[in-house]
Amino acid sequence: MTRSIISTQNAPAAIGPYSQAVKIGAFVFTSGQLGMYPANGALPDGIEEQAHQAFKNLSAILIEAGGSLSDVIKFTLFLTDLNDFATVNQIMTQYISEPFPARSTVEVSALPKGAKFEVEAIAQIAHKD
């Protein structure tokens, strides 16, 4: 099966030795996306702004791969404070709809750049003939 590296300028560049996403067949595995602005790498202060931007960044990567957030079959969310769980749930519903994909949510002690939120995904993108 062919492996393709997915990269777009519409999401922040990788800040380490990794790719924004890797596509193998119909599956896309994204790296974690922080809520950084792609144009300047700045990170907003609040959880709401960071979560919105992280989902926008993830969406840009999936679009580059030929899909969208509706193709996600599994999300993994990382929060530095589980008290933000309800806020992130509300924001997430602005980007996805039922039937909802599988999901894991984990509280972590820290994220790169001092972020409060990170999201990664596995998507299955059907070939569009």
PDB file of C-alpha atoms in Angstrom, residues 9-98:
ATOM      1  CA  GLN A   9       0.255  25.640   4.650  1.00  0.00           C
ATOM      2  CA  ASN A  10      -3.317  26.061   5.961  1.00  0.00           C
ATOM      3  CA  ALA A  11      -2.285  24.363   9.213  1.00  0.00           C
ATOM      4  CA  PRO A  12       0.776  25.016  11.388  1.00  0.00           C
ATOM      5  CA  ALA A  13       4.002  23.399  10.214  1.00  0.00           C
ATOM      6  CA  ALA A  14       5.278  20.467  12.244  1.00  0.00           C
ATOM      7  CA  ILE A  15       7.356  21.640  15.213  1.00  0.00           C
ATOM      8  CA  GLY A  16       9.437  18.476  15.305  1.00  0.00           C
ATOM      9  CA  PRO A  17      10.498  15.468  13.234  1.00  0.00           C
ATOM     10  CA  TYR A  18       7.023  14.408  12.097  1.00  0.00           C
ATOM     11  CA  SER A  19       4.473  15.025   9.344  1.00  0.00           C
ATOM     12  CA  GLN A  20       1.112  16.765   9.644  1.00  0.00           C
ATOM     13  CA  ALA A  21      -0.487  13.523   8.465  1.00  0.00           C
ATOM     14  CA  VAL A  22       0.227  10.249   6.718  1.00  0.00           C
ATOM     15  CA  LYS A  23      -2.211   8.641   4.285  1.00  0.00           C
ATOM     16  CA  ILE A  24      -2.117   4.895   3.720  1.00  0.00           C
ATOM     17  CA  GLY A  25      -4.788   3.665   1.321  1.00  0.00           C
ATOM     18  CA  ALA A  26      -8.064   5.231   2.440  1.00  0.00           C
ATOM     19  CA  PHE A  27      -6.808   5.924   5.975  1.00  0.00           C
ATOM     20  CA  VAL A  28      -5.353   9.229   7.173  1.00  0.00           C
ATOM     21  CA  PHE A  29      -3.506   9.423  10.482  1.00  0.00           C
ATOM     22  CA  THR A  30      -3.008  12.991  11.643  1.00  0.00           C
ATOM     23  CA  SER A  31      -0.479  14.284  14.085  1.00  0.00           C
ATOM     24  CA  GLY A  32      -1.805  16.211  17.043  1.00  0.00           C
ATOM     25  CA  GLN A  33      -2.982  19.704  16.211  1.00  0.00           C
ATOM     26  CA  LEU A  34      -2.668  22.562  18.643  1.00  0.00           C
ATOM     27  CA  GLY A  35      -4.757  25.699  18.316  1.00  0.00           C
ATOM     28  CA  MET A  36      -1.897  27.673  16.755  1.00  0.00           C
ATOM     29  CA  TYR A  37      -2.585  30.087  13.921  1.00  0.00           C
ATOM     30  CA  PRO A  38      -0.920  28.794  10.728  1.00  0.00           C
ATOM     31  CA  ALA A  39       0.134  32.263   9.538  1.00  0.00           C
ATOM     32  CA  ASN A  40       2.274  33.180  12.533  1.00  0.00           C
ATOM     33  CA  GLY A  41       2.383  30.223  14.947  1.00  0.00           C
ATOM     34  CA  ALA A  42       0.746  32.260  17.713  1.00  0.00           C
ATOM     35  CA  LEU A  43      -1.328  30.425  20.279  1.00  0.00           C
ATOM     36  CA  PRO A  44      -4.494  32.110  21.598  1.00  0.00           C
ATOM     37  CA  ASP A  45      -4.887  32.296  25.376  1.00  0.00           C
ATOM     38  CA  GLY A  46      -8.258  30.662  26.071  1.00  0.00           C
ATOM     39  CA  ILE A  47      -9.424  27.088  25.724  1.00  0.00           C
ATOM     40  CA  GLU A  48     -12.316  28.134  23.464  1.00  0.00           C
ATOM     41  CA  GLU A  49     -10.085  29.881  20.922  1.00  0.00           C
ATOM     42  CA  GLN A  50      -7.496  27.115  21.043  1.00  0.00           C
ATOM     43  CA  ALA A  51     -10.091  24.372  20.507  1.00  0.00           C
ATOM     44  CA  HIS A  52     -11.718  26.201  17.586  1.00  0.00           C
ATOM     45  CA  GLN A  53      -8.363  26.786  15.893  1.00  0.00           C
ATOM     46  CA  ALA A  54      -7.194  23.210  16.510  1.00  0.00           C
ATOM     47  CA  PHE A  55     -10.304  21.859  14.756  1.00  0.00           C
ATOM     48  CA  LYS A  56      -9.763  24.330  11.893  1.00  0.00           C
ATOM     49  CA  ASN A  57      -6.160  23.146  11.580  1.00  0.00           C
ATOM     50  CA  LEU A  58      -7.239  19.508  11.605  1.00  0.00           C
ATOM     51  CA  SER A  59      -9.895  20.255   8.996  1.00  0.00           C
ATOM     52  CA  ALA A  60      -7.310  21.900   6.702  1.00  0.00           C
ATOM     53  CA  ILE A  61      -5.128  18.798   6.860  1.00  0.00           C
ATOM     54  CA  LEU A  62      -8.037  16.488   6.067  1.00  0.00           C
ATOM     55  CA  ILE A  63      -9.089  18.702   3.165  1.00  0.00           C
ATOM     56  CA  GLU A  64      -5.536  18.473   1.808  1.00  0.00           C
ATOM     57  CA  ALA A  65      -5.868  14.674   2.082  1.00  0.00           C
ATOM     58  CA  GLY A  66      -9.082  14.773   0.031  1.00  0.00           C
ATOM     59  CA  GLY A  67     -11.570  14.519   2.886  1.00  0.00           C
ATOM     60  CA  SER A  68     -13.120  16.439   5.748  1.00  0.00           C
ATOM     61  CA  LEU A  69     -13.892  16.192   9.450  1.00  0.00           C
ATOM     62  CA  SER A  70     -16.936  14.085   8.547  1.00  0.00           C
ATOM     63  CA  ASP A  71     -14.512  11.323   7.465  1.00  0.00           C
ATOM     64  CA  VAL A  72     -13.018  10.991  10.962  1.00  0.00           C
ATOM     65  CA  ILE A  73     -13.586   7.603  12.557  1.00  0.00           C
ATOM     66  CA  LYS A  74     -11.595   8.282  15.759  1.00  0.00           C
ATOM     67  CA  PHE A  75     -10.550  11.424  17.612  1.00  0.00           C
ATOM     68  CA  THR A  76      -8.104  11.626  20.489  1.00  0.00           C
ATOM     69  CA  LEU A  77      -8.367  14.799  22.569  1.00  0.00           C
ATOM     70  CA  PHE A  78      -5.718  16.003  24.990  1.00  0.00           C
ATOM     71  CA  LEU A  79      -6.642  18.555  27.679  1.00  0.00           C
ATOM     72  CA  THR A  80      -4.437  20.049  30.350  1.00  0.00           C
ATOM     73  CA  ASP A  81      -7.559  20.494  32.506  1.00  0.00           C
ATOM     74  CA  LEU A  82     -10.507  18.075  32.389  1.00  0.00           C
ATOM     75  CA  ASN A  83     -12.664  20.888  33.759  1.00  0.00           C
ATOM     76  CA  ASP A  84     -12.653  22.103  30.126  1.00  0.00           C
ATOM     77  CA  PHE A  85     -14.299  18.840  28.973  1.00  0.00           C
ATOM     78  CA  ALA A  86     -17.820  20.296  28.580  1.00  0.00           C
ATOM     79  CA  THR A  87     -16.515  23.375  26.777  1.00  0.00           C
ATOM     80  CA  VAL A  88     -14.581  21.260  24.293  1.00  0.00           C
ATOM     81  CA  ASN A  89     -17.601  18.982  23.763  1.00  0.00           C
ATOM     82  CA  GLN A  90     -19.743  22.010  22.887  1.00  0.00           C
ATOM     83  CA  ILE A  91     -17.120  23.353  20.486  1.00  0.00           C
ATOM     84  CA  MET A  92     -16.615  19.933  18.883  1.00  0.00           C
ATOM     85  CA  THR A  93     -20.308  19.709  17.970  1.00  0.00           C
ATOM     86  CA  GLN A  94     -19.838  22.833  15.836  1.00  0.00           C
ATOM     87  CA  TYR A  95     -17.435  20.864  13.615  1.00  0.00           C
ATOM     88  CA  ILE A  96     -18.935  17.350  13.525  1.00  0.00           C
ATOM     89  CA  SER A  97     -22.411  15.855  13.530  1.00  0.00           C
ATOM     90  CA  GLU A  98     -24.051  12.496  14.135  1.00  0.00           C
TER      91      GLU A  98
END
